[in-house]
PDB file of C-alpha atoms in Angstrom:
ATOM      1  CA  UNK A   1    -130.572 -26.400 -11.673  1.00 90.00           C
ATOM      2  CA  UNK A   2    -127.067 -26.944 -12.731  1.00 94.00           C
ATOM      3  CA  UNK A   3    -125.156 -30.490 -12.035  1.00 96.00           C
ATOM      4  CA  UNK A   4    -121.813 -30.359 -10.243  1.00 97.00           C
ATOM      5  CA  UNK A   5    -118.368 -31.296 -11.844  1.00 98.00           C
ATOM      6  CA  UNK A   6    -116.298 -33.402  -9.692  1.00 98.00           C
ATOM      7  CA  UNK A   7    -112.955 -32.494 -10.172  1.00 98.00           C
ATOM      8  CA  UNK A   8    -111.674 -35.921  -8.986  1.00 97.00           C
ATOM      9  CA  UNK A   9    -107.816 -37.470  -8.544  1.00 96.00           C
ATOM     10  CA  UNK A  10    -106.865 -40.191  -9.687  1.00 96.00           C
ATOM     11  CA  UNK A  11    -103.504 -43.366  -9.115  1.00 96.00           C
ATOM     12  CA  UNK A  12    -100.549 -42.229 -10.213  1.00 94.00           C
ATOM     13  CA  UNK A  13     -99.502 -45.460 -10.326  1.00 91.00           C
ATOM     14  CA  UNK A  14    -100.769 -47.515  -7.593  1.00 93.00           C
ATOM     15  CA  UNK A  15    -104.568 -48.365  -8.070  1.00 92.00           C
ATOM     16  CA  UNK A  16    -104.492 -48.691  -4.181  1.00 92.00           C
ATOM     17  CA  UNK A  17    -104.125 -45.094  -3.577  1.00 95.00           C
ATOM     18  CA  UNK A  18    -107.451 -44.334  -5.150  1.00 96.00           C
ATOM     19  CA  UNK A  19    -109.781 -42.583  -2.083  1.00 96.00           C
ATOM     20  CA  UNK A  20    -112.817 -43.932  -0.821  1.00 96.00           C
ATOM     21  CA  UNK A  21    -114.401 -40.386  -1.537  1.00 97.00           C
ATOM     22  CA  UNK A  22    -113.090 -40.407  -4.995  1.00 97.00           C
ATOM     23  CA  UNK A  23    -114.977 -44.074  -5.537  1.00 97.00           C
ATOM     24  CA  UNK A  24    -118.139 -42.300  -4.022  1.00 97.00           C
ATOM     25  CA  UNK A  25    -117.710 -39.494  -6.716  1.00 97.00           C
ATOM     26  CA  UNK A  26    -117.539 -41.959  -9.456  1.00 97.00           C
ATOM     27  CA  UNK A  27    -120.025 -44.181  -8.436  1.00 97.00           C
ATOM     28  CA  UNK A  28    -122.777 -40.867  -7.893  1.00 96.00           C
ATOM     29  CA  UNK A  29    -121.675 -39.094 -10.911  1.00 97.00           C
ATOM     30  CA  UNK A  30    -124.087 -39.292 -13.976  1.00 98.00           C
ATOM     31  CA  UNK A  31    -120.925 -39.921 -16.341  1.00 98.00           C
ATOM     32  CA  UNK A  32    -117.021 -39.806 -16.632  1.00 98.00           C
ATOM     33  CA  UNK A  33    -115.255 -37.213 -18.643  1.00 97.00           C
ATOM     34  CA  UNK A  34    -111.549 -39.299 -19.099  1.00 96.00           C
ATOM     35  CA  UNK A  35    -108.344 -38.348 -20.710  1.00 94.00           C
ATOM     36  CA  UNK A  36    -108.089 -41.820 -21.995  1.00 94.00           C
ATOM     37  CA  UNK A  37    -111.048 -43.990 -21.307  1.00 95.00           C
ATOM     38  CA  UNK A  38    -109.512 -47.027 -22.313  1.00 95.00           C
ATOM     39  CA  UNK A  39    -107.033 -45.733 -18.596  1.00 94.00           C
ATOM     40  CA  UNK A  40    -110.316 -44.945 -16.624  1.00 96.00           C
ATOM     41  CA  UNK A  41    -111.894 -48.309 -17.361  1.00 96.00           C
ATOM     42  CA  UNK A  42    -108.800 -50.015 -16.124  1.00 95.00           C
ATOM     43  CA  UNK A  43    -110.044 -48.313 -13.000  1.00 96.00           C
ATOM     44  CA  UNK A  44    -113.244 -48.784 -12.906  1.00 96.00           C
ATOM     45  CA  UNK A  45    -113.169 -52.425 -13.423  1.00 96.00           C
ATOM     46  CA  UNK A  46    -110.734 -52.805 -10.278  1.00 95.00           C
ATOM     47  CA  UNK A  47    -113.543 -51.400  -8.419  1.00 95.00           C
ATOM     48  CA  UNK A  48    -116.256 -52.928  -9.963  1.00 96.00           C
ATOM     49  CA  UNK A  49    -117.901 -49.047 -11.392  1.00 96.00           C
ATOM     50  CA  UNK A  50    -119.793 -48.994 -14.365  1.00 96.00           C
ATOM     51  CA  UNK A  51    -121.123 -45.607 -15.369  1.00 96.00           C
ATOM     52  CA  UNK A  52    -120.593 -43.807 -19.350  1.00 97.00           C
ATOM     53  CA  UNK A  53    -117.684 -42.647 -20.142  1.00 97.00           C
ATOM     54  CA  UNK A  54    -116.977 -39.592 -22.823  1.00 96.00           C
ATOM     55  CA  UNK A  55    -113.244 -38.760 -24.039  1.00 95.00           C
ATOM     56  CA  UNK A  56    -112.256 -35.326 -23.067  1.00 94.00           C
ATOM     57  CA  UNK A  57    -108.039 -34.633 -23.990  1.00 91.00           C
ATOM     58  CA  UNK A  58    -105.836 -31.904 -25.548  1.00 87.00           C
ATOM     59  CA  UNK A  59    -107.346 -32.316 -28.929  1.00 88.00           C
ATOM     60  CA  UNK A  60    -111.050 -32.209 -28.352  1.00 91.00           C
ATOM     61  CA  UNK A  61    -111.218 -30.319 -25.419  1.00 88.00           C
ATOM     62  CA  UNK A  62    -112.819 -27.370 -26.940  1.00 90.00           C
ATOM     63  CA  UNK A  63    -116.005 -29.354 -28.888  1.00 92.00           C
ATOM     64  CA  UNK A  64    -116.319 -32.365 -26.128  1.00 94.00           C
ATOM     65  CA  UNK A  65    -115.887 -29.318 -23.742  1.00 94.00           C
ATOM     66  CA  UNK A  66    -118.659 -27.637 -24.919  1.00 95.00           C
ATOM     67  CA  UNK A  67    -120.871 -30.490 -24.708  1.00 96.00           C
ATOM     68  CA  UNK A  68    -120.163 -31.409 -21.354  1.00 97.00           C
ATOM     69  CA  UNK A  69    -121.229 -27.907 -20.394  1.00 97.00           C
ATOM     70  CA  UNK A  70    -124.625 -28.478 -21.639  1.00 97.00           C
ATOM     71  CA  UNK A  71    -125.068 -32.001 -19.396  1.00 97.00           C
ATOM     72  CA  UNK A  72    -124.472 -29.988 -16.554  1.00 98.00           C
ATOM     73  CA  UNK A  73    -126.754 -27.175 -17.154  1.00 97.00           C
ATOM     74  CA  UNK A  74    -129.161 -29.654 -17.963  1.00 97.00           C
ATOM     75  CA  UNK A  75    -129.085 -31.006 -14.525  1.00 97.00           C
ATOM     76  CA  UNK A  76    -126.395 -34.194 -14.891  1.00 98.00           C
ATOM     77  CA  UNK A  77    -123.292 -34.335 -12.758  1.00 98.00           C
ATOM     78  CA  UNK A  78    -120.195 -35.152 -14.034  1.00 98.00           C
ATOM     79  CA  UNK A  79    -116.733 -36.472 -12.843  1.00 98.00           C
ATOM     80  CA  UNK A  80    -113.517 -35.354 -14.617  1.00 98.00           C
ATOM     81  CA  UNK A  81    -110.499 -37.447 -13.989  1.00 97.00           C
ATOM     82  CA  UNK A  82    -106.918 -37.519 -16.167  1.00 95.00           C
ATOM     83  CA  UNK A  83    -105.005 -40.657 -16.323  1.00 93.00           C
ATOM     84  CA  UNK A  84    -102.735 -40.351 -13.447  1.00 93.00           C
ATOM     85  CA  UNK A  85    -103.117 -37.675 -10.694  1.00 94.00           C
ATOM     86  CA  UNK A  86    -105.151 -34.169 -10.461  1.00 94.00           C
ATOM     87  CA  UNK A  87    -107.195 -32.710 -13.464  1.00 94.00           C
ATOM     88  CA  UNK A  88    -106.487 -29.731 -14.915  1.00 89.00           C
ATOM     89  CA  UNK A  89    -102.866 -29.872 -13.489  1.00 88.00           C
ATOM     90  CA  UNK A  90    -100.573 -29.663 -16.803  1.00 82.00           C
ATOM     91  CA  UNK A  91    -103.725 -30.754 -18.501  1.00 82.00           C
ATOM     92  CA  UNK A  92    -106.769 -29.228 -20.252  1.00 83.00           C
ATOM     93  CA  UNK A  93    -109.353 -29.727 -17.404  1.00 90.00           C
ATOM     94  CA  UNK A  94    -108.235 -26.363 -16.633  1.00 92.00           C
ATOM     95  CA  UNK A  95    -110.242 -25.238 -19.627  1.00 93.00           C
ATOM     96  CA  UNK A  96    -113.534 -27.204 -18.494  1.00 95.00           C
ATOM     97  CA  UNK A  97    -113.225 -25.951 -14.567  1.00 96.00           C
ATOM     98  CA  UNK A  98    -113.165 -21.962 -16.060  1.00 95.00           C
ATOM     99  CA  UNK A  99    -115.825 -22.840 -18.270  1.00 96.00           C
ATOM    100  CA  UNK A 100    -117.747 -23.755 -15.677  1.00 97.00           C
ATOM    101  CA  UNK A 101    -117.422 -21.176 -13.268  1.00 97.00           C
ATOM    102  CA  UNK A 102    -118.001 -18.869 -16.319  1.00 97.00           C
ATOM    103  CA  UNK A 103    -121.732 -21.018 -16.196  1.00 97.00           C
ATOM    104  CA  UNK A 104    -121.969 -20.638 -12.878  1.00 96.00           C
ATOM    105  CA  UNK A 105    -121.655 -24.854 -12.680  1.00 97.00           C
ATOM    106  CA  UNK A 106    -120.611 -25.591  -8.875  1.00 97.00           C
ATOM    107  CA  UNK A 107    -117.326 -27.546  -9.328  1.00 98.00           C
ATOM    108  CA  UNK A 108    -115.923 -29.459  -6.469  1.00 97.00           C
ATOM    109  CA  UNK A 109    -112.613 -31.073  -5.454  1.00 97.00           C
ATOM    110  CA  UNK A 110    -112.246 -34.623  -4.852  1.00 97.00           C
ATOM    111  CA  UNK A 111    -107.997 -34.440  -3.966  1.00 96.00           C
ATOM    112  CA  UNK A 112    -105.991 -37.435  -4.924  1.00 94.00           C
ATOM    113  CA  UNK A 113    -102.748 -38.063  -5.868  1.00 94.00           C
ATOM    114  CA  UNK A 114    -100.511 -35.391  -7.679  1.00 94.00           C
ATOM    115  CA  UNK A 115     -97.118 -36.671  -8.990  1.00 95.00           C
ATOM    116  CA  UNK A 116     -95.103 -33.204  -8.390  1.00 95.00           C
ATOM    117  CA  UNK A 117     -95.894 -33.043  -4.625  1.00 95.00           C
ATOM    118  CA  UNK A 118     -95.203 -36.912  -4.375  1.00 96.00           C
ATOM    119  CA  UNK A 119     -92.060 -36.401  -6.130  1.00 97.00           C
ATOM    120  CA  UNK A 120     -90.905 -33.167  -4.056  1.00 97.00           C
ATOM    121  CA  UNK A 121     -91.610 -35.430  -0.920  1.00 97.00           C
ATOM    122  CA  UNK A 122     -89.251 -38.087  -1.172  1.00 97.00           C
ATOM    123  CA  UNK A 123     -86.658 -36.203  -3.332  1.00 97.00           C
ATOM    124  CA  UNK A 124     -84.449 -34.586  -0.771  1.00 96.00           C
ATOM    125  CA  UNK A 125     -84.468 -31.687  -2.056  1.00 96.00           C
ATOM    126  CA  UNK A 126     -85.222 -27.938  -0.432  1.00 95.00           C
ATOM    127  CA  UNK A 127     -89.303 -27.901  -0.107  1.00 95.00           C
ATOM    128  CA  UNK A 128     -89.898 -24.840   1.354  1.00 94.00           C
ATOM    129  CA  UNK A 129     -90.442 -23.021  -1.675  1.00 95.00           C
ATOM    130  CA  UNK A 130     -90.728 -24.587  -5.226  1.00 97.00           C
ATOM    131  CA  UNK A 131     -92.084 -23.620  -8.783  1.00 97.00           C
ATOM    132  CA  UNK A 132     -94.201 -26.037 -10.354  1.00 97.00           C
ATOM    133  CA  UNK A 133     -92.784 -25.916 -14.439  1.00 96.00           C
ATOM    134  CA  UNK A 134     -94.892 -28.680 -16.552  1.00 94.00           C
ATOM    135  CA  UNK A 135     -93.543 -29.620 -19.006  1.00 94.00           C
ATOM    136  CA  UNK A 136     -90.730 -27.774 -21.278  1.00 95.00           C
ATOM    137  CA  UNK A 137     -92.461 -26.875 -24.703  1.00 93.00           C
ATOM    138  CA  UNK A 138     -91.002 -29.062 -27.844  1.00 91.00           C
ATOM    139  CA  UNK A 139     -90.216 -25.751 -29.864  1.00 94.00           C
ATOM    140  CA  UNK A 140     -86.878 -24.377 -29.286  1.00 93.00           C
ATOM    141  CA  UNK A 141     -87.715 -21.031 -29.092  1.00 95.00           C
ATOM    142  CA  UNK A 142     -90.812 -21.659 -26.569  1.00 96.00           C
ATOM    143  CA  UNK A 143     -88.367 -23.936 -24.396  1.00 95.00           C
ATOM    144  CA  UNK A 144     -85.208 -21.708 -24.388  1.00 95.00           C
ATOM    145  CA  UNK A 145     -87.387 -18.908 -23.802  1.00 97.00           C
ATOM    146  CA  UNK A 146     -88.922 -20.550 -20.730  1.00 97.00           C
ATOM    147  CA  UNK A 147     -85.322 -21.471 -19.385  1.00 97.00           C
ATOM    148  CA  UNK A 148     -83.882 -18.273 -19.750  1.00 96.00           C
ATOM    149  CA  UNK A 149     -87.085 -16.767 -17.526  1.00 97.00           C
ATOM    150  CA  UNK A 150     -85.796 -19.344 -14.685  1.00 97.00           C
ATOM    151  CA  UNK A 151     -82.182 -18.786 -14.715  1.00 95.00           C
ATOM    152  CA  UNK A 152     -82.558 -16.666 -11.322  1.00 94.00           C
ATOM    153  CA  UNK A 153     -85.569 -18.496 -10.062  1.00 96.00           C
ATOM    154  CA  UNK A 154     -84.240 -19.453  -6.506  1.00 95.00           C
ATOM    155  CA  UNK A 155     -87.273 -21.860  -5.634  1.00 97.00           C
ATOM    156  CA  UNK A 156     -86.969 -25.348  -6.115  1.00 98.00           C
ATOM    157  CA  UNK A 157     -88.031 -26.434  -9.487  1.00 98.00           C
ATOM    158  CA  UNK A 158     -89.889 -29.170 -10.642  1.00 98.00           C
ATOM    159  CA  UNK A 159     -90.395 -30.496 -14.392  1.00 98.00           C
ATOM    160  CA  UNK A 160     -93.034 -33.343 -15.818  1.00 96.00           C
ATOM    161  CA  UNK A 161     -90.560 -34.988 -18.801  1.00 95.00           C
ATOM    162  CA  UNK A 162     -91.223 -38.241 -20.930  1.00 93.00           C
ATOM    163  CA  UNK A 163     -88.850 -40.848 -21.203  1.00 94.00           C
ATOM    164  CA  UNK A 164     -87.908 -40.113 -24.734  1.00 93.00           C
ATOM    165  CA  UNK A 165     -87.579 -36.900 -24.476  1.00 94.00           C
ATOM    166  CA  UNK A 166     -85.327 -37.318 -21.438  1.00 95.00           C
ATOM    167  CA  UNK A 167     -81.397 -36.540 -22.379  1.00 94.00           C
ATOM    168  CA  UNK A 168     -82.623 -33.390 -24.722  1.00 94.00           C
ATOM    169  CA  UNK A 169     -84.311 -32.017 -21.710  1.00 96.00           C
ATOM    170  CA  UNK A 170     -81.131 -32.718 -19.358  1.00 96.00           C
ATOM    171  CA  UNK A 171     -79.181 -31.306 -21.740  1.00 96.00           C
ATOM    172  CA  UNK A 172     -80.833 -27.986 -22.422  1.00 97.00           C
ATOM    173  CA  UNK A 173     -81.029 -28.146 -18.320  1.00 97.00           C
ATOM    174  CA  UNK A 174     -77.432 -28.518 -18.369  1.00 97.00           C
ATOM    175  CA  UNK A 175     -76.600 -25.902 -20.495  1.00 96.00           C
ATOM    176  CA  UNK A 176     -79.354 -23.382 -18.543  1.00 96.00           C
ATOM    177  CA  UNK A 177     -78.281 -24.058 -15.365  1.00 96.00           C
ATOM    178  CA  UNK A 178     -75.267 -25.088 -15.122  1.00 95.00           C
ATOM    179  CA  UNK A 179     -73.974 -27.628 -12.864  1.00 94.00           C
ATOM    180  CA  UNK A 180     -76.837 -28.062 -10.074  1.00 96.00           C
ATOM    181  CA  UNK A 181     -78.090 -30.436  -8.344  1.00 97.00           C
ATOM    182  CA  UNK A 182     -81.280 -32.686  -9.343  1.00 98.00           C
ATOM    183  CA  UNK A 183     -83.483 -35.340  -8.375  1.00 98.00           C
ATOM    184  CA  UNK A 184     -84.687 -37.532 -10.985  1.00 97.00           C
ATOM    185  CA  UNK A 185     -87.570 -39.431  -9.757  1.00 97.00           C
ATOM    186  CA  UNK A 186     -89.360 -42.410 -11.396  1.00 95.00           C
ATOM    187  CA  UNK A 187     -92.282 -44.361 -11.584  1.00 94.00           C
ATOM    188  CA  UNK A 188     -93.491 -42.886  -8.721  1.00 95.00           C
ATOM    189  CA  UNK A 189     -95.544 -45.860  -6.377  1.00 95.00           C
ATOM    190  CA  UNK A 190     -95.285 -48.487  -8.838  1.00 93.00           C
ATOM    191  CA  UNK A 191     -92.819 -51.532  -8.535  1.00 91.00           C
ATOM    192  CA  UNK A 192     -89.514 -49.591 -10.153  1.00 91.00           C
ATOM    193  CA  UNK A 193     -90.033 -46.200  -8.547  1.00 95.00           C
ATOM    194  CA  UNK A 194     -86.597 -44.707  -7.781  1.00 95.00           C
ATOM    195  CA  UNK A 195     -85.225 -41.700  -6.920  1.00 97.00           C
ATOM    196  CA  UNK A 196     -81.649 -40.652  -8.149  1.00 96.00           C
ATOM    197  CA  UNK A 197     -79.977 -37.788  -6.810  1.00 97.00           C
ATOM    198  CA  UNK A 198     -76.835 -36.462  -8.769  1.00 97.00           C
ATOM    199  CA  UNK A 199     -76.055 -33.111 -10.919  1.00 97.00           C
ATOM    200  CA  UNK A 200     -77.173 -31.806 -13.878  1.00 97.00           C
ATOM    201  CA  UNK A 201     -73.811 -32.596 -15.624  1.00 96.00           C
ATOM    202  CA  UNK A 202     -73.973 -36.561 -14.579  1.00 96.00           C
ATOM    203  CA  UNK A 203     -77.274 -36.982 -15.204  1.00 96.00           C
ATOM    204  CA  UNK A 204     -77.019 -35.903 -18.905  1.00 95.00           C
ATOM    205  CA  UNK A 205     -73.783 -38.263 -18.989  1.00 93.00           C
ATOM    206  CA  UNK A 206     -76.140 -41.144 -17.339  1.00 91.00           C
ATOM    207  CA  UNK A 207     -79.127 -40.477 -20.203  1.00 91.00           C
ATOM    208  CA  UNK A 208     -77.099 -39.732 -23.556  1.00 87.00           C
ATOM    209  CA  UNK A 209     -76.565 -42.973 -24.708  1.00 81.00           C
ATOM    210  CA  UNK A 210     -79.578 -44.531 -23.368  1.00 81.00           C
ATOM    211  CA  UNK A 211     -83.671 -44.048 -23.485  1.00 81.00           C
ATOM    212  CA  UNK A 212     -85.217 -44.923 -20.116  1.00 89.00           C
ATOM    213  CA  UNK A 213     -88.762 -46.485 -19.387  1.00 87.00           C
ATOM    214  CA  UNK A 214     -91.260 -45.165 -17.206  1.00 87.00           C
ATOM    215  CA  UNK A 215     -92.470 -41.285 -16.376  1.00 90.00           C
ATOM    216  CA  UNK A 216     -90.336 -38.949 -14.653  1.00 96.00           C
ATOM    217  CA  UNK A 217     -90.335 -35.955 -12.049  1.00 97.00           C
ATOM    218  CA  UNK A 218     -87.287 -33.646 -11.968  1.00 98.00           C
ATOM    219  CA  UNK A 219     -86.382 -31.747  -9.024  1.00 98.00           C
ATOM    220  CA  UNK A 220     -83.987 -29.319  -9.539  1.00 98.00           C
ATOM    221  CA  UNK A 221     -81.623 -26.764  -7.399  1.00 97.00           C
ATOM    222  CA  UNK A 222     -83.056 -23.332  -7.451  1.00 96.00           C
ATOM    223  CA  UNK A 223     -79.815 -20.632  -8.480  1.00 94.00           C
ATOM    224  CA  UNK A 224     -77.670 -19.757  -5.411  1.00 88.00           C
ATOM    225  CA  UNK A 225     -77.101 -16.345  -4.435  1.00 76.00           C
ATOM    226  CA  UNK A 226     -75.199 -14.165  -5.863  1.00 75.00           C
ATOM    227  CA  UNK A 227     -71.906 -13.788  -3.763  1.00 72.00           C
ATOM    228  CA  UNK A 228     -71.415 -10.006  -2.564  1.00 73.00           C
ATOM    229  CA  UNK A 229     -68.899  -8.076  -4.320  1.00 75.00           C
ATOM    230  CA  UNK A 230     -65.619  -7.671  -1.481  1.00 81.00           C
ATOM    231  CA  UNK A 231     -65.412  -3.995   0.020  1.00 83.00           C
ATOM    232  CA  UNK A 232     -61.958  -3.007  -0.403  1.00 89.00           C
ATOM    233  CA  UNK A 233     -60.246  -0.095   1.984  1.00 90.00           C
ATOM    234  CA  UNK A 234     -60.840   2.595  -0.606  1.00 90.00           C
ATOM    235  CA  UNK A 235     -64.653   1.710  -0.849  1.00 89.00           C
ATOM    236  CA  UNK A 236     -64.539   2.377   2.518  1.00 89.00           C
ATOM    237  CA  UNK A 237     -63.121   5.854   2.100  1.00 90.00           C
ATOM    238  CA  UNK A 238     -65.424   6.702  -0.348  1.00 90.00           C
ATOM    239  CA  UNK A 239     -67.918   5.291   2.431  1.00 91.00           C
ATOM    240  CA  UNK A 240     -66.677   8.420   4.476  1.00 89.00           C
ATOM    241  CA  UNK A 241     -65.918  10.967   1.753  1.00 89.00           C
ATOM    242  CA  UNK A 242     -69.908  10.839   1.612  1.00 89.00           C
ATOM    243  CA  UNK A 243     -70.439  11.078   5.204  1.00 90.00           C
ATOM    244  CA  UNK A 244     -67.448  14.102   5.051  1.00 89.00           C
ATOM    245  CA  UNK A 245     -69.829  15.599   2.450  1.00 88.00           C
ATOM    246  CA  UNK A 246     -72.479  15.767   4.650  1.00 88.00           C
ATOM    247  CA  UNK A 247     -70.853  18.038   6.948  1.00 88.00           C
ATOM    248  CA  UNK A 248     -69.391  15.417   9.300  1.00 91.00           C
ATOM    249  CA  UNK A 249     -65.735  15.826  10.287  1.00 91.00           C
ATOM    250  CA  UNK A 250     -62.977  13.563   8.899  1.00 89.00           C
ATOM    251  CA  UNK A 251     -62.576  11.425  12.328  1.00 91.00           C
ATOM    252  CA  UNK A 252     -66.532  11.033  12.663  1.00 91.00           C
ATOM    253  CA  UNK A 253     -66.910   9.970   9.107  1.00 89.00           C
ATOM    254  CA  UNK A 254     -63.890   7.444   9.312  1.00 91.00           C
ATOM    255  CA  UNK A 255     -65.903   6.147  12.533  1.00 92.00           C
ATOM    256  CA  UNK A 256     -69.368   6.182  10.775  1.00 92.00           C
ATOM    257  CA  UNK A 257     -67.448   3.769   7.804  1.00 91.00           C
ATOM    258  CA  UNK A 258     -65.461   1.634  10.120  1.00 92.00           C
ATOM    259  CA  UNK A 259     -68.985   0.973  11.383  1.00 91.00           C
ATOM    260  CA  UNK A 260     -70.516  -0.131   8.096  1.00 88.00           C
ATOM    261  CA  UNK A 261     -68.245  -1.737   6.316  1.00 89.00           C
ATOM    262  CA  UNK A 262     -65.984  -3.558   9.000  1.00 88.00           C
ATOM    263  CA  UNK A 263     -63.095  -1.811   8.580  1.00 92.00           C
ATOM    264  CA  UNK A 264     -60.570  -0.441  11.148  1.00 92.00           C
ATOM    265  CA  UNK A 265     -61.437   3.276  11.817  1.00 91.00           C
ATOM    266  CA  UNK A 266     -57.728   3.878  11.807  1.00 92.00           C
ATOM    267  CA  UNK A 267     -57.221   2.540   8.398  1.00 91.00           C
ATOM    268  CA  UNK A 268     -59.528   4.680   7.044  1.00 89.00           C
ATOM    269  CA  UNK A 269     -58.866   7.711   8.724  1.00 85.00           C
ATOM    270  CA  UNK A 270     -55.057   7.108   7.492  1.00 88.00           C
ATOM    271  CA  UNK A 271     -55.742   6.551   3.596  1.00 88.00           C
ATOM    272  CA  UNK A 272     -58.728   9.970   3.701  1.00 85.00           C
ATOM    273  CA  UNK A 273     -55.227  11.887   4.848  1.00 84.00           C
ATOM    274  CA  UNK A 274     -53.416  10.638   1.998  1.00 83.00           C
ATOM    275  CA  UNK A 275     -55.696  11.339  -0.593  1.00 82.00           C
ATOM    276  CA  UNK A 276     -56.412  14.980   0.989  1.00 77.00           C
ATOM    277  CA  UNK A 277     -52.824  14.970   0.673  1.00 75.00           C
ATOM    278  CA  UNK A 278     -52.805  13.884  -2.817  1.00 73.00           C
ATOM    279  CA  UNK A 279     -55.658  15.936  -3.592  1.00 58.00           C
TER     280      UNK A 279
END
């Protein structure tokens, strides 16, 4: 019979925030499949867990991947975790968790931390609705062509950005966008966590000259709607002239207009006899 996968969350920061059920996962598991396993056994060792760790990242994924498989149709359990937060979120446990289900492996959620929600949370900013973006690809073409698919995205948005990749990414924001507001949120429950709330346009002023330390989450303004075009007197009588050219008469369609578009039935009824006039 298969083993499980324990798709388990890890600190995203603060080894404190690490759940009793996620310690149970790693203590039951047969082994530990770890972005960085140099990261994991920082964690273990604060909880005293010793169990074998294997490497699984963006540039093995597909042969460690593949090898994992086989200890859990063998009958071993394992428990994925990524440095900081929720496998497979912008990361390639996704890969393993459809492999499994392609096997028929049982995989299981062990929630933790995620940095996006935890960022969204104490940003300010509208959390109703909200689009989860990653991180922007480092080819232009990739990365303008994912901005220009957002430009009327009205959600909330949320980016994952590096600190030295910062200003470029405010900057193409910037330019995307325009001038909205954003949240720039760092270090998220360790000792410098802040949040900064400003605009697009200042925060590429604040980051152009200088590269900041730590991780950061950017919350930014969805696009606003788009104002409605005025409706001008003669709209209005072309409002009736279509009601008129239904068969109503010109008083009923002046009415029927005055109705819809706010304008005084008098007014229109006055400017339908000048153009019959005119016409």
């Amino acid at each position: 019979m298969p083993g499980i996968l324990y798709v388990v969350g890890t600190p995203i920061g603060n080894l404190g925030d690490f759940s009793p059920r996620g310690l149970s996962a790693l203590e039951t598991c047969d082994f530990i499949a770890a972005e960085d396993t140099r990261v994991t056994l920082k964690l273990l060792n604060r909880y005293g867990v010793k169990k074998p760790l294997v490497s699984y990242f963006e540039h093995n994924r597909r042969e460690r991947g593949e090898e994992i498989i086989a200890r859990l149709l063998s009958g071993e359990s394992c428990a994925l975790v990524t440095d900081a937060g929720m496998p497979a979120v912008s990361d390639p446990g996704e890969e393993l968790v459809a492999a499994c289900h392609d096997h028929g492996i049982r995989v299981e959620s062990v929630p933790g931390p995620c940095a996006f929600a935890a960022a969204l949370s104490v940003s300010g900013m509208p959390a109703g609705r909200f689009t989860f973006e990653g991180f922007l690809s480092v080819n232009r073409r990739s990365r303008r062509e994912h901005l220009d698919s957002l430009l009327t995205e009205r959600r909330t948005m949320i980016f994952y950005e590096a600190p030295h990749k910062l200003a470029s990414t405010l900057r193409d924001l910037h330019e995307a966008f325009g001038d909205r507001r954003i949240a720039l949120v760092k270090e998220l429950t360790k000792i410098h966590e802040t949040v900064t709330r400003t605009t697009l346009s200042e925060a590429a002023g604040m980051f152009a000259e200088q590269t900041p330390k730590g991780e950061f989450v950017l919350i930014v303004e969805g696009a606003c709607l788009p104002k409605p075009e005025p409706v001008t007197l003669e709209a209005a009588a072309e409002t009736a002239r279509g009601y008129m050219a239904d068969g109503m008469s010109v008083s009923d369609a002046a009415k029927a207009a005055a109705k819809e578009t706010g304008f005084k039935k008098a007014d229109i009824y006055k400017l339908l006899c000048e153009i019959s006039e005119k016409g």
